[in-house]
Amino acid sequence: MEIDRAVVIETKRAPWWVLLMGGILYVVIGILLLTSPAKTMLAFTWVLGFYWFIQGIFILVHMFVDHSGWGWKLFAGVIGIMAGLFVIRQPIVSAVALPAIMILMLGIQGVISGIIELVLAFKGGGWGVGIWGALSTVFGVILIINWTNPAFLISFIWVVAVFALIGGVAEIVLALRQRKTA
C-alpha cells in the first residue's frame, strides 16, 4: 500500500530589496516620461541603459544564489550588460531607435500570436480565441506599418510611462510584502 505524501518544493526568490529597487526605478522612469515625452527621451535612454546594465549584473549575481537555469541566467546577464553599455555609449542613436524598434517588435509579436490564436480557433478553440487572434493580427499589422510614424512613437512613450508607473508601484508593494514574510 502506497502512502501519498505531499511534495515540498523550495524555490529561491530574488531578495526583496532587488524588487524594491526595480520598482523605484520603474516609477522614476514613468514620471520622467509623463512630464514631457519629447524632452525626456534622452534621459529615458540613459536610465534604460543603466537599468539594463545593473539588471544584467543582478542576474549574474542571482545565478550564483540559485544555480537552476544558470546558462539562461548567464546569457541574460551578459546580454543585459552589453545592451546597457551600448545604450549608455550611444544615447542619441538609442533615443531615436529604441521606441521604433519596440513598436516593430510588438507588431511582429502581435501578428505571430494572432496567427497562432487563429489556428487554435480553427482547431476547436472557439470564437473568443478566433476574435482575439484576428484583433491581435490586425493591431500587429497596424504597428508594423506605422513603426516609424512620429505620432506612434510619442503615443508609445506615453503608454510605456503609464505601464512603468503601474508596474513600479506593484513591484514596490510586492517587495514590501516579501520583506514582511522573510
PDB file of N, CA, C and O in Angstrom, residues 83-131:
ATOM      1  N   ALA A  83      23.840  45.307 -23.732  1.00  0.00           N
ATOM      2  CA  ALA A  83      22.836  46.250 -24.224  1.00  0.00           C
ATOM      3  C   ALA A  83      22.908  47.560 -23.449  1.00  0.00           C
ATOM      4  O   ALA A  83      22.822  48.646 -24.035  1.00  0.00           O
ATOM      5  N   GLY A  84      23.060  47.462 -22.141  1.00  0.00           N
ATOM      6  CA  GLY A  84      23.171  48.666 -21.326  1.00  0.00           C
ATOM      7  C   GLY A  84      24.375  49.505 -21.700  1.00  0.00           C
ATOM      8  O   GLY A  84      24.276  50.734 -21.824  1.00  0.00           O
ATOM      9  N   LEU A  85      25.520  48.867 -21.909  1.00  0.00           N
ATOM     10  CA  LEU A  85      26.717  49.614 -22.302  1.00  0.00           C
ATOM     11  C   LEU A  85      26.542  50.270 -23.668  1.00  0.00           C
ATOM     12  O   LEU A  85      26.975  51.411 -23.871  1.00  0.00           O
ATOM     13  N   PHE A  86      25.899  49.578 -24.609  1.00  0.00           N
ATOM     14  CA  PHE A  86      25.671  50.175 -25.925  1.00  0.00           C
ATOM     15  C   PHE A  86      24.797  51.416 -25.818  1.00  0.00           C
ATOM     16  O   PHE A  86      25.093  52.463 -26.393  1.00  0.00           O
ATOM     17  N   VAL A  87      23.704  51.304 -25.074  1.00  0.00           N
ATOM     18  CA  VAL A  87      22.775  52.426 -24.944  1.00  0.00           C
ATOM     19  C   VAL A  87      23.450  53.594 -24.220  1.00  0.00           C
ATOM     20  O   VAL A  87      23.258  54.753 -24.594  1.00  0.00           O
ATOM     21  N   ILE A  88      24.239  53.317 -23.210  1.00  0.00           N
ATOM     22  CA  ILE A  88      24.938  54.382 -22.476  1.00  0.00           C
ATOM     23  C   ILE A  88      25.948  55.081 -23.381  1.00  0.00           C
ATOM     24  O   ILE A  88      26.089  56.309 -23.346  1.00  0.00           O
ATOM     25  N   ARG A  89      26.638  54.332 -24.206  1.00  0.00           N
ATOM     26  CA  ARG A  89      27.654  54.918 -25.089  1.00  0.00           C
ATOM     27  C   ARG A  89      27.059  55.603 -26.314  1.00  0.00           C
ATOM     28  O   ARG A  89      27.681  56.488 -26.881  1.00  0.00           O
ATOM     29  N   GLN A  90      25.882  55.195 -26.762  1.00  0.00           N
ATOM     30  CA  GLN A  90      25.234  55.757 -27.952  1.00  0.00           C
ATOM     31  C   GLN A  90      23.829  56.261 -27.594  1.00  0.00           C
ATOM     32  O   GLN A  90      22.827  55.766 -28.131  1.00  0.00           O
ATOM     33  N   PRO A  91      23.701  57.260 -26.722  1.00  0.00           N
ATOM     34  CA  PRO A  91      22.362  57.646 -26.250  1.00  0.00           C
ATOM     35  C   PRO A  91      21.474  58.278 -27.320  1.00  0.00           C
ATOM     36  O   PRO A  91      20.263  58.046 -27.324  1.00  0.00           O
ATOM     37  N   ILE A  92      22.026  59.061 -28.222  1.00  0.00           N
ATOM     38  CA  ILE A  92      21.192  59.733 -29.216  1.00  0.00           C
ATOM     39  C   ILE A  92      20.651  58.716 -30.225  1.00  0.00           C
ATOM     40  O   ILE A  92      19.460  58.718 -30.551  1.00  0.00           O
ATOM     41  N   VAL A  93      21.520  57.838 -30.702  1.00  0.00           N
ATOM     42  CA  VAL A  93      21.074  56.787 -31.620  1.00  0.00           C
ATOM     43  C   VAL A  93      20.021  55.918 -30.940  1.00  0.00           C
ATOM     44  O   VAL A  93      18.981  55.588 -31.530  1.00  0.00           O
ATOM     45  N   SER A  94      20.262  55.583 -29.695  1.00  0.00           N
ATOM     46  CA  SER A  94      19.326  54.735 -28.951  1.00  0.00           C
ATOM     47  C   SER A  94      18.011  55.443 -28.680  1.00  0.00           C
ATOM     48  O   SER A  94      16.946  54.823 -28.739  1.00  0.00           O
ATOM     49  N   ALA A  95      18.062  56.745 -28.389  1.00  0.00           N
ATOM     50  CA  ALA A  95      16.842  57.500 -28.100  1.00  0.00           C
ATOM     51  C   ALA A  95      15.920  57.540 -29.309  1.00  0.00           C
ATOM     52  O   ALA A  95      14.700  57.556 -29.167  1.00  0.00           O
ATOM     53  N   VAL A  96      16.489  57.548 -30.486  1.00  0.00           N
ATOM     54  CA  VAL A  96      15.681  57.560 -31.705  1.00  0.00           C
ATOM     55  C   VAL A  96      15.231  56.140 -32.061  1.00  0.00           C
ATOM     56  O   VAL A  96      14.087  55.921 -32.458  1.00  0.00           O
ATOM     57  N   ALA A  97      16.114  55.186 -31.913  1.00  0.00           N
ATOM     58  CA  ALA A  97      15.844  53.832 -32.393  1.00  0.00           C
ATOM     59  C   ALA A  97      15.008  52.982 -31.444  1.00  0.00           C
ATOM     60  O   ALA A  97      14.192  52.175 -31.911  1.00  0.00           O
ATOM     61  N   LEU A  98      15.191  53.125 -30.133  1.00  0.00           N
ATOM     62  CA  LEU A  98      14.527  52.215 -29.193  1.00  0.00           C
ATOM     63  C   LEU A  98      13.008  52.209 -29.290  1.00  0.00           C
ATOM     64  O   LEU A  98      12.410  51.129 -29.398  1.00  0.00           O
ATOM     65  N   PRO A  99      12.335  53.367 -29.263  1.00  0.00           N
ATOM     66  CA  PRO A  99      10.864  53.297 -29.352  1.00  0.00           C
ATOM     67  C   PRO A  99      10.392  52.685 -30.666  1.00  0.00           C
ATOM     68  O   PRO A  99       9.442  51.901 -30.676  1.00  0.00           O
ATOM     69  N   ALA A 100      11.052  53.036 -31.755  1.00  0.00           N
ATOM     70  CA  ALA A 100      10.640  52.494 -33.052  1.00  0.00           C
ATOM     71  C   ALA A 100      10.839  50.984 -33.098  1.00  0.00           C
ATOM     72  O   ALA A 100       9.960  50.244 -33.565  1.00  0.00           O
ATOM     73  N   ILE A 101      11.961  50.516 -32.610  1.00  0.00           N
ATOM     74  CA  ILE A 101      12.228  49.073 -32.613  1.00  0.00           C
ATOM     75  C   ILE A 101      11.256  48.340 -31.700  1.00  0.00           C
ATOM     76  O   ILE A 101      10.779  47.247 -32.036  1.00  0.00           O
ATOM     77  N   MET A 102      10.933  48.938 -30.565  1.00  0.00           N
ATOM     78  CA  MET A 102       9.983  48.290 -29.653  1.00  0.00           C
ATOM     79  C   MET A 102       8.597  48.199 -30.276  1.00  0.00           C
ATOM     80  O   MET A 102       7.904  47.192 -30.123  1.00  0.00           O
ATOM     81  N   ILE A 103       8.178  49.254 -30.995  1.00  0.00           N
ATOM     82  CA  ILE A 103       6.883  49.208 -31.678  1.00  0.00           C
ATOM     83  C   ILE A 103       6.897  48.109 -32.741  1.00  0.00           C
ATOM     84  O   ILE A 103       5.943  47.338 -32.871  1.00  0.00           O
ATOM     85  N   LEU A 104       7.976  48.030 -33.502  1.00  0.00           N
ATOM     86  CA  LEU A 104       8.088  46.987 -34.520  1.00  0.00           C
ATOM     87  C   LEU A 104       8.045  45.592 -33.890  1.00  0.00           C
ATOM     88  O   LEU A 104       7.345  44.699 -34.382  1.00  0.00           O
ATOM     89  N   MET A 105       8.761  45.405 -32.789  1.00  0.00           N
ATOM     90  CA  MET A 105       8.766  44.098 -32.121  1.00  0.00           C
ATOM     91  C   MET A 105       7.378  43.737 -31.597  1.00  0.00           C
ATOM     92  O   MET A 105       6.946  42.582 -31.706  1.00  0.00           O
ATOM     93  N   LEU A 106       6.674  44.722 -31.022  1.00  0.00           N
ATOM     94  CA  LEU A 106       5.314  44.455 -30.546  1.00  0.00           C
ATOM     95  C   LEU A 106       4.386  44.103 -31.706  1.00  0.00           C
ATOM     96  O   LEU A 106       3.514  43.240 -31.577  1.00  0.00           O
ATOM     97  N   GLY A 107       4.573  44.778 -32.849  1.00  0.00           N
ATOM     98  CA  GLY A 107       3.768  44.457 -34.022  1.00  0.00           C
ATOM     99  C   GLY A 107       4.015  43.043 -34.510  1.00  0.00           C
ATOM    100  O   GLY A 107       3.075  42.300 -34.806  1.00  0.00           O
ATOM    101  N   ILE A 108       5.270  42.658 -34.581  1.00  0.00           N
ATOM    102  CA  ILE A 108       5.610  41.297 -35.013  1.00  0.00           C
ATOM    103  C   ILE A 108       5.056  40.275 -34.031  1.00  0.00           C
ATOM    104  O   ILE A 108       4.485  39.251 -34.432  1.00  0.00           O
ATOM    105  N   GLN A 109       5.192  40.564 -32.734  1.00  0.00           N
ATOM    106  CA  GLN A 109       4.644  39.649 -31.723  1.00  0.00           C
ATOM    107  C   GLN A 109       3.128  39.547 -31.866  1.00  0.00           C
ATOM    108  O   GLN A 109       2.561  38.452 -31.747  1.00  0.00           O
ATOM    109  N   GLY A 110       2.454  40.672 -32.127  1.00  0.00           N
ATOM    110  CA  GLY A 110       1.006  40.647 -32.299  1.00  0.00           C
ATOM    111  C   GLY A 110       0.573  39.798 -33.486  1.00  0.00           C
ATOM    112  O   GLY A 110      -0.383  39.035 -33.399  1.00  0.00           O
ATOM    113  N   VAL A 111       1.294  39.926 -34.591  1.00  0.00           N
ATOM    114  CA  VAL A 111       0.958  39.136 -35.783  1.00  0.00           C
ATOM    115  C   VAL A 111       1.197  37.653 -35.511  1.00  0.00           C
ATOM    116  O   VAL A 111       0.342  36.813 -35.824  1.00  0.00           O
ATOM    117  N   ILE A 112       2.318  37.308 -34.932  1.00  0.00           N
ATOM    118  CA  ILE A 112       2.633  35.898 -34.671  1.00  0.00           C
ATOM    119  C   ILE A 112       1.630  35.280 -33.701  1.00  0.00           C
ATOM    120  O   ILE A 112       1.074  34.203 -33.963  1.00  0.00           O
ATOM    121  N   SER A 113       1.376  35.973 -32.570  1.00  0.00           N
ATOM    122  CA  SER A 113       0.429  35.403 -31.606  1.00  0.00           C
ATOM    123  C   SER A 113      -0.984  35.382 -32.181  1.00  0.00           C
ATOM    124  O   SER A 113      -1.757  34.459 -31.902  1.00  0.00           O
ATOM    125  N   GLY A 114      -1.328  36.381 -33.000  1.00  0.00           N
ATOM    126  CA  GLY A 114      -2.648  36.386 -33.635  1.00  0.00           C
ATOM    127  C   GLY A 114      -2.838  35.217 -34.573  1.00  0.00           C
ATOM    128  O   GLY A 114      -3.901  34.587 -34.588  1.00  0.00           O
ATOM    129  N   ILE A 115      -1.825  34.920 -35.367  1.00  0.00           N
ATOM    130  CA  ILE A 115      -1.906  33.783 -36.287  1.00  0.00           C
ATOM    131  C   ILE A 115      -2.019  32.473 -35.507  1.00  0.00           C
ATOM    132  O   ILE A 115      -2.819  31.594 -35.853  1.00  0.00           O
ATOM    133  N   ILE A 116      -1.250  32.342 -34.444  1.00  0.00           N
ATOM    134  CA  ILE A 116      -1.328  31.126 -33.612  1.00  0.00           C
ATOM    135  C   ILE A 116      -2.728  30.982 -33.030  1.00  0.00           C
ATOM    136  O   ILE A 116      -3.302  29.882 -33.021  1.00  0.00           O
ATOM    137  N   GLU A 117      -3.299  32.097 -32.543  1.00  0.00           N
ATOM    138  CA  GLU A 117      -4.649  32.036 -31.973  1.00  0.00           C
ATOM    139  C   GLU A 117      -5.693  31.717 -33.033  1.00  0.00           C
ATOM    140  O   GLU A 117      -6.668  30.998 -32.753  1.00  0.00           O
ATOM    141  N   LEU A 118      -5.524  32.226 -34.248  1.00  0.00           N
ATOM    142  CA  LEU A 118      -6.453  31.885 -35.327  1.00  0.00           C
ATOM    143  C   LEU A 118      -6.382  30.394 -35.661  1.00  0.00           C
ATOM    144  O   LEU A 118      -7.419  29.744 -35.874  1.00  0.00           O
ATOM    145  N   VAL A 119      -5.174  29.853 -35.704  1.00  0.00           N
ATOM    146  CA  VAL A 119      -5.021  28.423 -35.962  1.00  0.00           C
ATOM    147  C   VAL A 119      -5.689  27.620 -34.845  1.00  0.00           C
ATOM    148  O   VAL A 119      -6.402  26.638 -35.107  1.00  0.00           O
ATOM    149  N   LEU A 120      -5.486  28.038 -33.595  1.00  0.00           N
ATOM    150  CA  LEU A 120      -6.129  27.347 -32.470  1.00  0.00           C
ATOM    151  C   LEU A 120      -7.649  27.444 -32.551  1.00  0.00           C
ATOM    152  O   LEU A 120      -8.353  26.489 -32.211  1.00  0.00           O
ATOM    153  N   ALA A 121      -8.162  28.601 -33.005  1.00  0.00           N
ATOM    154  CA  ALA A 121      -9.609  28.759 -33.138  1.00  0.00           C
ATOM    155  C   ALA A 121     -10.176  27.792 -34.165  1.00  0.00           C
ATOM    156  O   ALA A 121     -11.237  27.198 -33.951  1.00  0.00           O
ATOM    157  N   PHE A 122      -9.468  27.613 -35.277  1.00  0.00           N
ATOM    158  CA  PHE A 122      -9.939  26.694 -36.305  1.00  0.00           C
ATOM    159  C   PHE A 122      -9.794  25.231 -35.880  1.00  0.00           C
ATOM    160  O   PHE A 122     -10.443  24.357 -36.444  1.00  0.00           O
ATOM    161  N   LYS A 123      -8.958  24.970 -34.894  1.00  0.00           N
ATOM    162  CA  LYS A 123      -8.808  23.608 -34.381  1.00  0.00           C
ATOM    163  C   LYS A 123      -9.733  23.335 -33.199  1.00  0.00           C
ATOM    164  O   LYS A 123      -9.546  22.380 -32.476  1.00  0.00           O
ATOM    165  N   GLY A 124     -10.705  24.206 -32.987  1.00  0.00           N
ATOM    166  CA  GLY A 124     -11.687  23.968 -31.924  1.00  0.00           C
ATOM    167  C   GLY A 124     -11.521  24.860 -30.721  1.00  0.00           C
ATOM    168  O   GLY A 124     -12.133  24.611 -29.682  1.00  0.00           O
ATOM    169  N   GLY A 125     -10.742  25.906 -30.818  1.00  0.00           N
ATOM    170  CA  GLY A 125     -10.520  26.794 -29.680  1.00  0.00           C
ATOM    171  C   GLY A 125     -11.693  27.705 -29.373  1.00  0.00           C
ATOM    172  O   GLY A 125     -11.784  28.252 -28.292  1.00  0.00           O
ATOM    173  N   GLY A 126     -12.589  27.892 -30.331  1.00  0.00           N
ATOM    174  CA  GLY A 126     -13.777  28.703 -30.101  1.00  0.00           C
ATOM    175  C   GLY A 126     -13.685  30.081 -30.731  1.00  0.00           C
ATOM    176  O   GLY A 126     -12.646  30.512 -31.220  1.00  0.00           O
ATOM    177  N   TRP A 127     -14.857  30.759 -30.699  1.00  0.00           N
ATOM    178  CA  TRP A 127     -14.959  32.082 -31.308  1.00  0.00           C
ATOM    179  C   TRP A 127     -14.118  33.117 -30.579  1.00  0.00           C
ATOM    180  O   TRP A 127     -13.557  34.016 -31.195  1.00  0.00           O
ATOM    181  N   GLY A 128     -14.065  33.028 -29.277  1.00  0.00           N
ATOM    182  CA  GLY A 128     -13.307  34.005 -28.492  1.00  0.00           C
ATOM    183  C   GLY A 128     -11.837  34.032 -28.883  1.00  0.00           C
ATOM    184  O   GLY A 128     -11.256  35.104 -29.087  1.00  0.00           O
ATOM    185  N   VAL A 129     -11.259  32.863 -29.028  1.00  0.00           N
ATOM    186  CA  VAL A 129      -9.857  32.773 -29.434  1.00  0.00           C
ATOM    187  C   VAL A 129      -9.692  33.301 -30.853  1.00  0.00           C
ATOM    188  O   VAL A 129      -8.721  34.002 -31.157  1.00  0.00           O
ATOM    189  N   GLY A 130     -10.653  32.999 -31.721  1.00  0.00           N
ATOM    190  CA  GLY A 130     -10.583  33.474 -33.100  1.00  0.00           C
ATOM    191  C   GLY A 130     -10.679  34.986 -33.201  1.00  0.00           C
ATOM    192  O   GLY A 130      -9.923  35.625 -33.936  1.00  0.00           O
ATOM    193  N   ILE A 131     -11.604  35.575 -32.446  1.00  0.00           N
ATOM    194  CA  ILE A 131     -11.748  37.038 -32.453  1.00  0.00           C
ATOM    195  C   ILE A 131     -10.497  37.694 -31.891  1.00  0.00           C
ATOM    196  O   ILE A 131      -9.978  38.667 -32.442  1.00  0.00           O
TER     197      ILE A 131
END
